[in-house]
PDB file of C-alpha atoms in Angstrom:
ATOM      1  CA  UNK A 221     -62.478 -46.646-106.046  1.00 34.00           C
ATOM      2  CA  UNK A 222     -65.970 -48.382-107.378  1.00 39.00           C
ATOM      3  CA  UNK A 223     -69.056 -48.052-106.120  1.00 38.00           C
ATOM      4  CA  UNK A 224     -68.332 -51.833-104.988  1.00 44.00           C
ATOM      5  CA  UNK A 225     -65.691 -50.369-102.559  1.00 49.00           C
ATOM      6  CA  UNK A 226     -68.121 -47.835-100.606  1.00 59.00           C
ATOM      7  CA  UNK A 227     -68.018 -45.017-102.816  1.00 80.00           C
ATOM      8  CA  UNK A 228     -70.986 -42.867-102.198  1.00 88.00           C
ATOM      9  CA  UNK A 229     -73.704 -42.730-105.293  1.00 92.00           C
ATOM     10  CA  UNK A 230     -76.560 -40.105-105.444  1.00 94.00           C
ATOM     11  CA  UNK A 231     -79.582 -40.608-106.604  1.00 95.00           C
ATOM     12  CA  UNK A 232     -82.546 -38.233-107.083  1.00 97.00           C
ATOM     13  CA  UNK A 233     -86.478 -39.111-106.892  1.00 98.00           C
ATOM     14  CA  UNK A 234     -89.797 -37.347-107.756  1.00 98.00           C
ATOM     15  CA  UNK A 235     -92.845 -37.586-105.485  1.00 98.00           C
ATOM     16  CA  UNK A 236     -95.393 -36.908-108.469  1.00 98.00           C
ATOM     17  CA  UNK A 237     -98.582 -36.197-107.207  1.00 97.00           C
ATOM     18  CA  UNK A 238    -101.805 -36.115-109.904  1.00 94.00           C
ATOM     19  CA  UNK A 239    -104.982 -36.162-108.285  1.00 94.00           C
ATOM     20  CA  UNK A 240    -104.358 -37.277-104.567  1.00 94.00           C
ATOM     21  CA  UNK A 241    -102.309 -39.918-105.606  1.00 97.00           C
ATOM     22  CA  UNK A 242     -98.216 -40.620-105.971  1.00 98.00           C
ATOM     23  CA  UNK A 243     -96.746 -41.777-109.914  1.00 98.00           C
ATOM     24  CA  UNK A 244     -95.113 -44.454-109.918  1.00 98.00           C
ATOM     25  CA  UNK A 245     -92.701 -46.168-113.113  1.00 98.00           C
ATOM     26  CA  UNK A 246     -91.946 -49.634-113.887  1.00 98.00           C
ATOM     27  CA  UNK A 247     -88.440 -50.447-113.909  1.00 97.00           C
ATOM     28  CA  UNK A 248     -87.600 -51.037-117.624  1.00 96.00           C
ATOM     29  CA  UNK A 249     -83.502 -52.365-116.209  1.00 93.00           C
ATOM     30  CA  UNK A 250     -81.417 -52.322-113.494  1.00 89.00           C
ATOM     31  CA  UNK A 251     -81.860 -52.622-109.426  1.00 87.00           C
ATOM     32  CA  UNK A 252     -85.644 -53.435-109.389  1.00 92.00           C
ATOM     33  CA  UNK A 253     -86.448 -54.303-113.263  1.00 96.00           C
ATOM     34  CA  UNK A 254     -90.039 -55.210-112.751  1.00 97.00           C
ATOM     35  CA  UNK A 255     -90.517 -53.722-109.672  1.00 98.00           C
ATOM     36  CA  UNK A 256     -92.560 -49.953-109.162  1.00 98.00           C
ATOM     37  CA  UNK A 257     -90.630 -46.598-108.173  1.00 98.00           C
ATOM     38  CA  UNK A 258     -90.574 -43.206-107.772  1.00 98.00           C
ATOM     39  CA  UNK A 259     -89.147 -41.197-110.909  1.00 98.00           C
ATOM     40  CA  UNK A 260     -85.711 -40.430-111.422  1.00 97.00           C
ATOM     41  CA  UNK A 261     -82.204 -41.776-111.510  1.00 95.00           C
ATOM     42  CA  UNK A 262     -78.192 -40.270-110.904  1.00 95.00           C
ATOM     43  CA  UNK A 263     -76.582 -36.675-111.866  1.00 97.00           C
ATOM     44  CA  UNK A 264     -74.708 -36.033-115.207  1.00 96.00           C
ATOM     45  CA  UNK A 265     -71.788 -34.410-114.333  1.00 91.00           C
ATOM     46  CA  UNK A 266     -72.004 -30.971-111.930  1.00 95.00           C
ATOM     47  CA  UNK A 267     -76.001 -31.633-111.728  1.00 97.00           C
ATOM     48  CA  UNK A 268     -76.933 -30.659-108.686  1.00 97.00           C
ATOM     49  CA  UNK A 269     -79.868 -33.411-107.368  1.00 98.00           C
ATOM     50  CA  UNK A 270     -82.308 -30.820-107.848  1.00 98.00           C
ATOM     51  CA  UNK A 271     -81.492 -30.058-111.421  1.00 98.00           C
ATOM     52  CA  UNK A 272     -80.849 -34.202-111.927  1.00 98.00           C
ATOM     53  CA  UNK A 273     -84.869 -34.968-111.009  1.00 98.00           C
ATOM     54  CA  UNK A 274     -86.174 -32.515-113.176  1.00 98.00           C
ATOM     55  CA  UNK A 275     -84.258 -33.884-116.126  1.00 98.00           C
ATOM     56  CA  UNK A 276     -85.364 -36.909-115.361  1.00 98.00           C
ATOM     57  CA  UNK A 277     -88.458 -36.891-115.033  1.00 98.00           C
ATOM     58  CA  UNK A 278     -88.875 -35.172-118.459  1.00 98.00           C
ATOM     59  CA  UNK A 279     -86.935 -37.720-119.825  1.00 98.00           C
ATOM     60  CA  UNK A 280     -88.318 -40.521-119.006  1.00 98.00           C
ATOM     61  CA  UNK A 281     -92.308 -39.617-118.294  1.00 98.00           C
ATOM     62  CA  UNK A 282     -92.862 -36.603-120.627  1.00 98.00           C
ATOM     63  CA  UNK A 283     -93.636 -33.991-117.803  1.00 98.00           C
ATOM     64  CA  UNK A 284     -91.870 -30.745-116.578  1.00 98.00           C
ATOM     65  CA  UNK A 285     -91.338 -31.028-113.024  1.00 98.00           C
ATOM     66  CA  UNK A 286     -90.771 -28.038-112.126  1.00 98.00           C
ATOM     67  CA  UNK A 287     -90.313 -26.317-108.197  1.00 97.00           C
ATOM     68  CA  UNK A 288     -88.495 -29.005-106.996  1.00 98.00           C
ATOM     69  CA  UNK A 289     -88.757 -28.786-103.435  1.00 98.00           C
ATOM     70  CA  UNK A 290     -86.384 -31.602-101.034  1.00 98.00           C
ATOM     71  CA  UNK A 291     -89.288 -33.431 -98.908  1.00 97.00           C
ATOM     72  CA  UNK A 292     -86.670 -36.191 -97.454  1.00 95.00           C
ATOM     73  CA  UNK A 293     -83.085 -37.292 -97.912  1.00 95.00           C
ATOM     74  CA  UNK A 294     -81.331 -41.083 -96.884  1.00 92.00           C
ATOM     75  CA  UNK A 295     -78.656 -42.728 -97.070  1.00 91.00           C
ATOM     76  CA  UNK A 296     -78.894 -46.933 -97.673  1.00 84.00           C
ATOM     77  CA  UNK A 297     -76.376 -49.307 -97.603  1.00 77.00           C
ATOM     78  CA  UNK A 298     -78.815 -52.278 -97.710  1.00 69.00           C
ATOM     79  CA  UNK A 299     -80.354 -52.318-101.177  1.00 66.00           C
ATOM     80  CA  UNK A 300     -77.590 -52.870-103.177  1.00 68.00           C
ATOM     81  CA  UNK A 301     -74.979 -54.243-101.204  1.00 72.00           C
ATOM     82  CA  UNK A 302     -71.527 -53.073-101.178  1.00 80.00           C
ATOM     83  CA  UNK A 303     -73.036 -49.685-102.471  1.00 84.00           C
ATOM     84  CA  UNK A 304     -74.155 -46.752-100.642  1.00 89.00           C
ATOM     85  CA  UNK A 305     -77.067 -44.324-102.462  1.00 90.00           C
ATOM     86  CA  UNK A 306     -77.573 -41.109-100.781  1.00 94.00           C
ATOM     87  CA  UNK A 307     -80.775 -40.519-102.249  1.00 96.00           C
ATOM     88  CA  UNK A 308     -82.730 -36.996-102.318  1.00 98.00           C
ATOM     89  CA  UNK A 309     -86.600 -36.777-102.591  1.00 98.00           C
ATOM     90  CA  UNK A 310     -88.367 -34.096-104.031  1.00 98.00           C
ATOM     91  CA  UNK A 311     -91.850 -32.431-104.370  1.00 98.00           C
ATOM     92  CA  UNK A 312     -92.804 -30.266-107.232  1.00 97.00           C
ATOM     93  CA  UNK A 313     -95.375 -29.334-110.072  1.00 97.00           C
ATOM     94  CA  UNK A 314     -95.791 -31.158-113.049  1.00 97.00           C
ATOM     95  CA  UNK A 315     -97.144 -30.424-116.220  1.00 97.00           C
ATOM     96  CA  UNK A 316     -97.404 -31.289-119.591  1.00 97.00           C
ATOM     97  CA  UNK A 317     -98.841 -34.795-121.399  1.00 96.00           C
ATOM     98  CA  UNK A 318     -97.235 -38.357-120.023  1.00 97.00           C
ATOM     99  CA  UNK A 319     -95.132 -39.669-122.948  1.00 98.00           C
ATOM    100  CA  UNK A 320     -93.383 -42.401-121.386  1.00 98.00           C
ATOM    101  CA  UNK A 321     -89.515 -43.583-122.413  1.00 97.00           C
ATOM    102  CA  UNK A 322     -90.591 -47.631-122.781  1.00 97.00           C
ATOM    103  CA  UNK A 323     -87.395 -49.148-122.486  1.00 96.00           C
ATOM    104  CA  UNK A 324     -86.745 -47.076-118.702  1.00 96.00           C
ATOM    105  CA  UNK A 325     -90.744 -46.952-117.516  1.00 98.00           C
ATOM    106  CA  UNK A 326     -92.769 -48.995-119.797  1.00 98.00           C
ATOM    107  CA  UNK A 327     -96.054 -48.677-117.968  1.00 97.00           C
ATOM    108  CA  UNK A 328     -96.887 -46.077-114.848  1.00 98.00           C
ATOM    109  CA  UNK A 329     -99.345 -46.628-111.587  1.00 98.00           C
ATOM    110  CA  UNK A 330    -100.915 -44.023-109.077  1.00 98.00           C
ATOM    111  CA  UNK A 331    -100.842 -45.246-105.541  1.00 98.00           C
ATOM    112  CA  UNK A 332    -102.420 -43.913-102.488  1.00 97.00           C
ATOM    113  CA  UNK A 333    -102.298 -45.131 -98.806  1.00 95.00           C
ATOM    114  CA  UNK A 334    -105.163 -47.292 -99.492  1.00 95.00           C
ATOM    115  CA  UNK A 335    -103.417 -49.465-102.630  1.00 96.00           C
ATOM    116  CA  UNK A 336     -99.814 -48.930-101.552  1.00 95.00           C
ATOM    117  CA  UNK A 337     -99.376 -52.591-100.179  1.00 94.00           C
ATOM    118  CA  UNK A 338    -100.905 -54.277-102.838  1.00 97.00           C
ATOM    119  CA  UNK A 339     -98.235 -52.881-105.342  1.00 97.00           C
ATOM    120  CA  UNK A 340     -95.057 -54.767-105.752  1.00 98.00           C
ATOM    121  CA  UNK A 341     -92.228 -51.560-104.779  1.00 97.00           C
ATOM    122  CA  UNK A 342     -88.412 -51.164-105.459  1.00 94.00           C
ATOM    123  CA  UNK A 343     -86.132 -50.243-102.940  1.00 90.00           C
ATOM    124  CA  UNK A 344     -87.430 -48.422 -99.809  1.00 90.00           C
ATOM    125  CA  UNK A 345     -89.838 -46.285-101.916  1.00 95.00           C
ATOM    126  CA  UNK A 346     -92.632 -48.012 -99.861  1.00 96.00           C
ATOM    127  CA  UNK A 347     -91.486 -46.420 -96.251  1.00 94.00           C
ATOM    128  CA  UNK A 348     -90.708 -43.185 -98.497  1.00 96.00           C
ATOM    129  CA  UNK A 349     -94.302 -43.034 -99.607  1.00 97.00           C
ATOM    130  CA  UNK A 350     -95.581 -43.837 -96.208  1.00 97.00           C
ATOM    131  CA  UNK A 351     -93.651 -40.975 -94.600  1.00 96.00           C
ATOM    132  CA  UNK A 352     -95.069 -38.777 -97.403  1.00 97.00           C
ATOM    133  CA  UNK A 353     -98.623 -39.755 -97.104  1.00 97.00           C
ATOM    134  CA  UNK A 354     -98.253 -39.197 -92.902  1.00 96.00           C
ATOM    135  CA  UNK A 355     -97.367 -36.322 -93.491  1.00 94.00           C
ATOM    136  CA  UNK A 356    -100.314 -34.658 -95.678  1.00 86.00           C
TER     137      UNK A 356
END
């Protein structure tokens, strides 16, 4: 069965915090090319989501994420329709030097609560962010 028949996909973010303020990649493809989100992307093979966001983040921006810790999960059915994403957020340390992957994030932004509307968002990263900056 596809993902076009209701299978379940997962998907794993990183809430990236430098400086008081959230990381945020352009979409270089895919659902939201264009469009700003948190860090990560799906599970190769018996990745658990944990393991899945710290990959990704390395690959894509450079830095170790490391301590991931799960701040929020969802499920949506409305952003891609006919697919369901359980997604899994996660807060953690980074480190290292940005060295972004072009052709997935070709340029980064920091938001905050005070320039988080004037930022064009993928998804429902936007109430994610809210929910994490309500809750700090």
């Amino acid at each position: 069965m596809s993902a076009e028949h209701g299978v379940e996909k997962i998907a794993t973010r990183a809430i990236i915090v430098i400086n008081n303020k959230v990381l945020l990649g352009k979409r270089g493809g895919g659902g939201g090319e264009g469009q700003f989100a948190l860090i990560g992307g799906k599970p190769d093979g018996k990745e658990t989501p944990a393991e899945a966001v710290v990959r990704e983040v390395q690959e894509e921006t450079g830095l170790i994420f490391t301590n991931p810790i799960l701040f929020f999960e969802s499920k949506n059915s409305q952003t891609i329709p006919g697919q369901t994403w359980h997604t899994f957020y996660f807060l953690g340390e980074t480190s290292g030097e940005l060295n972004l992957k072009k052709d997935e994030v070709p340029e980064v932004v920091y938001v905050n609560e005070n320039n988080l509307k004037s930022i064009d968002i993928a998804f429902d990263h936007r109430e994610i962010l809210i929910r994490f900056f309500a809750s700090n």
